[in-house]
Amino acid sequence: MRHIAVLILVLVFIVGCQLSSTATINGKRISVEVADEPAERETGLMYRKSLPEDAGMLFIFEDEAEYAFWMKNTLIPLDMIFIAADSSIVDIIEAEPCKSDPCAAYKPSGKAKYVLEVNKGYSANNGIKKGDKVYIALRK
């Protein structure tokens, strides 16, 4: 009986781990925190001192547009991966923390419905480029 209880706990743990939201690009899976509400999108990764290597934040918008991002109060240098509604990458912008006002606005070269923020250099280190497809699996 004890073995069954342990097995159930292990299965719950495994299933729980697989239920996190992810973005997959070129076979590389990134665990993402989802920002799909206005307040979440406004705060983003502000005030965070670090970000795990294979983690990021996925901003989801209602409509596809040329959304501008800035780095005010963001402490981590980032890659901003702008993703169209058809899941293709329209732009990748490397962004540095803003040290004083006014902060620069980072605007993509095309319309996006999603923006994935990961550690700066992640895209280059993993061969991620414009035109690549991003597969998003959302779990709530």
PDB file of C-alpha atoms in Angstrom:
ATOM      1  CA  MET A   1       0.000   0.000   0.000  1.00  0.00           C
ATOM      2  CA  ARG A   2       2.857   2.355   0.854  1.00  0.00           C
ATOM      3  CA  HIS A   3       4.425   1.778  -2.576  1.00  0.00           C
ATOM      4  CA  ILE A   4       1.178   2.796  -4.281  1.00  0.00           C
ATOM      5  CA  ALA A   5       1.059   6.049  -2.288  1.00  0.00           C
ATOM      6  CA  VAL A   6       4.655   6.847  -3.259  1.00  0.00           C
ATOM      7  CA  LEU A   7       3.901   6.040  -6.915  1.00  0.00           C
ATOM      8  CA  ILE A   8       0.876   8.346  -6.864  1.00  0.00           C
ATOM      9  CA  LEU A   9       2.965  11.170  -5.387  1.00  0.00           C
ATOM     10  CA  VAL A  10       5.631  10.699  -8.061  1.00  0.00           C
ATOM     11  CA  LEU A  11       3.006  10.739 -10.831  1.00  0.00           C
ATOM     12  CA  VAL A  12       1.396  13.898  -9.411  1.00  0.00           C
ATOM     13  CA  PHE A  13       4.835  15.545  -9.336  1.00  0.00           C
ATOM     14  CA  ILE A  14       5.615  14.538 -12.929  1.00  0.00           C
ATOM     15  CA  VAL A  15       2.241  15.694 -14.237  1.00  0.00           C
ATOM     16  CA  GLY A  16       2.537  18.940 -12.272  1.00  0.00           C
ATOM     17  CA  CYS A  17       5.934  19.636 -13.816  1.00  0.00           C
ATOM     18  CA  GLN A  18       4.550  19.081 -17.308  1.00  0.00           C
ATOM     19  CA  LEU A  19       1.656  21.476 -16.742  1.00  0.00           C
ATOM     20  CA  SER A  20       3.750  24.625 -16.797  1.00  0.00           C
ATOM     21  CA  SER A  21       3.440  26.941 -19.784  1.00  0.00           C
ATOM     22  CA  THR A  22       6.200  26.571 -22.343  1.00  0.00           C
ATOM     23  CA  ALA A  23       7.499  28.046 -25.568  1.00  0.00           C
ATOM     24  CA  THR A  24       9.523  25.768 -27.837  1.00  0.00           C
ATOM     25  CA  ILE A  25      11.844  27.117 -30.530  1.00  0.00           C
ATOM     26  CA  ASN A  26      14.054  24.849 -32.649  1.00  0.00           C
ATOM     27  CA  GLY A  27      13.438  21.987 -30.204  1.00  0.00           C
ATOM     28  CA  LYS A  28      14.564  24.077 -27.204  1.00  0.00           C
ATOM     29  CA  ARG A  29      11.852  24.303 -24.529  1.00  0.00           C
ATOM     30  CA  ILE A  30      11.570  27.429 -22.403  1.00  0.00           C
ATOM     31  CA  SER A  31       9.469  27.490 -19.246  1.00  0.00           C
ATOM     32  CA  VAL A  32       7.453  30.706 -19.384  1.00  0.00           C
ATOM     33  CA  GLU A  33       5.604  32.870 -16.948  1.00  0.00           C
ATOM     34  CA  VAL A  34       2.547  34.267 -18.734  1.00  0.00           C
ATOM     35  CA  ALA A  35       1.680  37.972 -18.719  1.00  0.00           C
ATOM     36  CA  ASP A  36      -1.745  38.198 -20.362  1.00  0.00           C
ATOM     37  CA  GLU A  37      -3.408  40.869 -18.227  1.00  0.00           C
ATOM     38  CA  PRO A  38      -2.646  44.616 -18.549  1.00  0.00           C
ATOM     39  CA  ALA A  39      -1.108  44.896 -15.046  1.00  0.00           C
ATOM     40  CA  GLU A  40       1.082  41.810 -15.634  1.00  0.00           C
ATOM     41  CA  ARG A  41       2.258  43.143 -18.992  1.00  0.00           C
ATOM     42  CA  GLU A  42       3.014  46.549 -17.482  1.00  0.00           C
ATOM     43  CA  THR A  43       5.181  45.071 -14.704  1.00  0.00           C
ATOM     44  CA  GLY A  44       6.843  42.317 -16.750  1.00  0.00           C
ATOM     45  CA  LEU A  45      10.262  41.365 -15.388  1.00  0.00           C
ATOM     46  CA  MET A  46      10.812  44.621 -13.487  1.00  0.00           C
ATOM     47  CA  TYR A  47      12.908  44.459 -10.300  1.00  0.00           C
ATOM     48  CA  ARG A  48      14.034  40.855 -10.839  1.00  0.00           C
ATOM     49  CA  LYS A  49      17.713  40.233 -10.247  1.00  0.00           C
ATOM     50  CA  SER A  50      17.988  37.039 -12.288  1.00  0.00           C
ATOM     51  CA  LEU A  51      16.190  34.714 -14.664  1.00  0.00           C
ATOM     52  CA  PRO A  52      16.894  30.975 -14.995  1.00  0.00           C
ATOM     53  CA  GLU A  53      18.669  30.003 -18.234  1.00  0.00           C
ATOM     54  CA  ASP A  54      15.730  28.160 -19.831  1.00  0.00           C
ATOM     55  CA  ALA A  55      13.001  30.448 -18.514  1.00  0.00           C
ATOM     56  CA  GLY A  56      11.314  33.623 -19.626  1.00  0.00           C
ATOM     57  CA  MET A  57       8.164  35.694 -19.677  1.00  0.00           C
ATOM     58  CA  LEU A  58       5.591  35.437 -22.450  1.00  0.00           C
ATOM     59  CA  PHE A  59       3.502  38.552 -23.071  1.00  0.00           C
ATOM     60  CA  ILE A  60       0.203  37.804 -24.781  1.00  0.00           C
ATOM     61  CA  PHE A  61      -1.814  40.567 -26.429  1.00  0.00           C
ATOM     62  CA  GLU A  62      -5.386  40.560 -27.684  1.00  0.00           C
ATOM     63  CA  ASP A  63      -4.425  41.910 -31.108  1.00  0.00           C
ATOM     64  CA  GLU A  64      -1.423  41.773 -33.384  1.00  0.00           C
ATOM     65  CA  ALA A  65       0.373  45.157 -33.494  1.00  0.00           C
ATOM     66  CA  GLU A  66       3.805  46.800 -33.236  1.00  0.00           C
ATOM     67  CA  TYR A  67       4.091  46.874 -29.434  1.00  0.00           C
ATOM     68  CA  ALA A  68       6.967  48.924 -28.025  1.00  0.00           C
ATOM     69  CA  PHE A  69       8.768  47.722 -24.886  1.00  0.00           C
ATOM     70  CA  TRP A  70      11.085  49.530 -22.531  1.00  0.00           C
ATOM     71  CA  MET A  71      13.481  48.471 -19.796  1.00  0.00           C
ATOM     72  CA  LYS A  72      12.580  50.871 -16.982  1.00  0.00           C
ATOM     73  CA  ASN A  73      13.239  49.209 -13.601  1.00  0.00           C
ATOM     74  CA  THR A  74      14.374  46.048 -15.394  1.00  0.00           C
ATOM     75  CA  LEU A  75      17.662  44.799 -13.992  1.00  0.00           C
ATOM     76  CA  ILE A  76      18.341  41.913 -16.383  1.00  0.00           C
ATOM     77  CA  PRO A  77      19.622  42.363 -19.972  1.00  0.00           C
ATOM     78  CA  LEU A  78      17.102  40.628 -22.241  1.00  0.00           C
ATOM     79  CA  ASP A  79      16.374  39.276 -25.683  1.00  0.00           C
ATOM     80  CA  MET A  80      12.901  40.374 -26.750  1.00  0.00           C
ATOM     81  CA  ILE A  81      11.532  37.858 -29.237  1.00  0.00           C
ATOM     82  CA  PHE A  82       8.539  39.311 -31.111  1.00  0.00           C
ATOM     83  CA  ILE A  83       6.186  36.615 -32.422  1.00  0.00           C
ATOM     84  CA  ALA A  84       3.396  37.054 -35.001  1.00  0.00           C
ATOM     85  CA  ALA A  85      -0.047  35.494 -34.720  1.00  0.00           C
ATOM     86  CA  ASP A  86       1.111  32.765 -37.129  1.00  0.00           C
ATOM     87  CA  SER A  87       3.823  31.787 -34.562  1.00  0.00           C
ATOM     88  CA  SER A  88       6.752  33.052 -36.644  1.00  0.00           C
ATOM     89  CA  ILE A  89       9.426  35.295 -35.154  1.00  0.00           C
ATOM     90  CA  VAL A  90       9.209  38.776 -36.687  1.00  0.00           C
ATOM     91  CA  ASP A  91      12.080  40.349 -34.755  1.00  0.00           C
ATOM     92  CA  ILE A  92      14.621  39.768 -31.991  1.00  0.00           C
ATOM     93  CA  ILE A  93      15.924  42.761 -30.084  1.00  0.00           C
ATOM     94  CA  GLU A  94      18.683  42.702 -27.465  1.00  0.00           C
ATOM     95  CA  ALA A  95      17.849  45.161 -24.690  1.00  0.00           C
ATOM     96  CA  GLU A  96      19.897  46.545 -21.818  1.00  0.00           C
ATOM     97  CA  PRO A  97      18.527  47.762 -18.477  1.00  0.00           C
ATOM     98  CA  CYS A  98      17.599  51.438 -18.459  1.00  0.00           C
ATOM     99  CA  LYS A  99      19.836  53.347 -16.059  1.00  0.00           C
ATOM    100  CA  SER A 100      18.213  56.802 -16.348  1.00  0.00           C
ATOM    101  CA  ASP A 101      15.176  58.511 -17.825  1.00  0.00           C
ATOM    102  CA  PRO A 102      14.146  58.763 -20.528  1.00  0.00           C
ATOM    103  CA  CYS A 103      14.323  55.052 -21.263  1.00  0.00           C
ATOM    104  CA  ALA A 104      14.593  53.869 -24.860  1.00  0.00           C
ATOM    105  CA  ALA A 105      11.593  52.179 -26.452  1.00  0.00           C
ATOM    106  CA  TYR A 106      12.265  48.923 -28.307  1.00  0.00           C
ATOM    107  CA  LYS A 107       9.905  48.486 -31.241  1.00  0.00           C
ATOM    108  CA  PRO A 108       9.862  45.469 -33.584  1.00  0.00           C
ATOM    109  CA  SER A 109      10.152  45.627 -37.359  1.00  0.00           C
ATOM    110  CA  GLY A 110       6.747  43.936 -37.718  1.00  0.00           C
ATOM    111  CA  LYS A 111       3.476  43.229 -35.968  1.00  0.00           C
ATOM    112  CA  ALA A 112       3.453  40.769 -33.064  1.00  0.00           C
ATOM    113  CA  LYS A 113       0.810  39.099 -30.918  1.00  0.00           C
ATOM    114  CA  TYR A 114       3.333  37.672 -28.449  1.00  0.00           C
ATOM    115  CA  VAL A 115       6.634  38.804 -27.007  1.00  0.00           C
ATOM    116  CA  LEU A 116       8.954  36.336 -25.305  1.00  0.00           C
ATOM    117  CA  GLU A 117      11.600  37.802 -23.008  1.00  0.00           C
ATOM    118  CA  VAL A 118      14.609  35.631 -22.176  1.00  0.00           C
ATOM    119  CA  ASN A 119      18.150  36.310 -20.987  1.00  0.00           C
ATOM    120  CA  LYS A 120      20.221  38.411 -23.396  1.00  0.00           C
ATOM    121  CA  GLY A 121      22.182  36.199 -25.762  1.00  0.00           C
ATOM    122  CA  TYR A 122      19.773  33.262 -25.477  1.00  0.00           C
ATOM    123  CA  SER A 123      18.647  33.633 -29.094  1.00  0.00           C
ATOM    124  CA  ALA A 124      22.169  33.809 -30.533  1.00  0.00           C
ATOM    125  CA  ASN A 125      23.412  30.965 -28.308  1.00  0.00           C
ATOM    126  CA  ASN A 126      20.567  28.707 -29.473  1.00  0.00           C
ATOM    127  CA  GLY A 127      20.477  29.626 -33.179  1.00  0.00           C
ATOM    128  CA  ILE A 128      17.107  31.372 -32.883  1.00  0.00           C
ATOM    129  CA  LYS A 129      16.405  33.815 -35.720  1.00  0.00           C
ATOM    130  CA  LYS A 130      13.683  35.722 -37.564  1.00  0.00           C
ATOM    131  CA  GLY A 131      11.279  33.393 -39.343  1.00  0.00           C
ATOM    132  CA  ASP A 132      11.656  30.522 -36.852  1.00  0.00           C
ATOM    133  CA  LYS A 133       8.405  29.099 -35.499  1.00  0.00           C
ATOM    134  CA  VAL A 134       7.525  29.259 -31.803  1.00  0.00           C
ATOM    135  CA  TYR A 135       5.269  26.575 -30.357  1.00  0.00           C
ATOM    136  CA  ILE A 136       3.396  27.812 -27.304  1.00  0.00           C
ATOM    137  CA  ALA A 137       1.719  25.491 -24.789  1.00  0.00           C
ATOM    138  CA  LEU A 138      -0.287  27.389 -22.184  1.00  0.00           C
ATOM    139  CA  ARG A 139      -1.327  25.798 -18.903  1.00  0.00           C
ATOM    140  CA  LYS A 140      -3.315  27.461 -16.178  1.00  0.00           C
TER     141      LYS A 140
END
